[in-house]
C-alpha angles and dihedrals in degrees: 000000000000117000136181137199118244130212114242142144127300127214115218122179091351096300136099115249128195129237099025141126138239132168107243122207114293114261126220120238111293114264128211126263095262091054091048090052091048093049092051093047095049091047092053095046094048093047095048094046092051093051101034095115092056091043091056092048089051092053093048091052093044094057097041115121094031096097138013094245091067101031089103088079092070095090097031124102127209096271095046091051092047089051091049091053092051092046099044105027107019132242093287089064089076086072094046106142093012093123090059088042089059091042087054098038097051094064094030095055092039092053096041096051093041094045092048092057092045095046091046092052092045093050091048089056093046092048093043093240106144098176130034111250098030087116121016095207095044091046092051092047091050091051093047095047093042091051092047094050091046091052094050091047095049096042094050092050096050105028101117090059090050091053092048091049091054093050094048091049092047093058114104123171098340112068109207099158114049098195146323099298094040090052093048092049094044095048092046091050099043101033101020124231091304088065090067089062098045108140094016092129093057089044094054092045089053104035095053095058091035096059092035090058094037097051095040095047090046095047094044095043093049092050092048093047094048091050093054098033108022092161095063120109114270088222091057092046093050092048095047098043092042092051092049092049090050094052093049094046095045093050092053099045103028096107090056090048091053092050090048092054093048093048090049092054101042114099092022123128091011095302120151118254115257104180105047102164105048138255100336091048089052092050092048092047093049095047091046096049102030105019127236088301087066089071088062098043109141096016092128095064086041089059091046088052102040097053095062094028100058092034091054094045094054093042092049092046092053093045094047090048089050092048093049092046090055096040098047114067116230114263 
């Protein structure tokens, strides 16, 4: 397998110096666009399937307090709610909505990974940065902006599936939506096409910074790690840096994610609307009725989920890219 050294940043005496040079981790032979899309899609599907139980717990805690049928969650902790799901709905209920999650995550992850690489390359050309690491500040800005643009692109293209996934996962004992297509048809009929994009504003406000932070922390952390410990396993590096990037990103944008979930659920199954005037109204209502802590309701299962989830998605992406680079002969 052909590899090449990459220019990066070097750390001397604990500080960042510019200009300077470091050998970044070797990269496998470049793969074509279709293979990049495939690698991203597989990574997202594997990650979401592995962490689906924690994802459903996060959603249930995020929407608690909105309606009387789920107010019983207020005094429950993660383990009590997990036990309730097993007792009342069965173990398979942890993966409720996972099919639509995969249907959403395949294109979402494909587009986000692919778009990040393309936006990053485009921004390097625009900024006149030929090699990563030539300028620390420019490199970080490119990663942040590229990740943000990739997130907005992927979220906009796949949003209806994300909304359907949330509503399927939020169902408890009463089944209103019987599957992906039934949910899409029902929402379109009862709430019109606009209903499929309910909460999109909060999503775009959150997903841009989320992927911007996630991709930039991952890219920067991996480069730093490989410079200091080049002999460490790439799998370990991907898991560790991916987990760190997930924690940082989730902490920063979690309130917007909570608002997004609640806006996606309101008005479903004949429920009354709670947040009638958009994102700011939702934030004001939550802080007034539940306090500032209400904006971080469910963050504990989110942390439990995001550490393996983001770690797995980056690790799987790197391994699938490596496999495809070795399996597909150079043109």
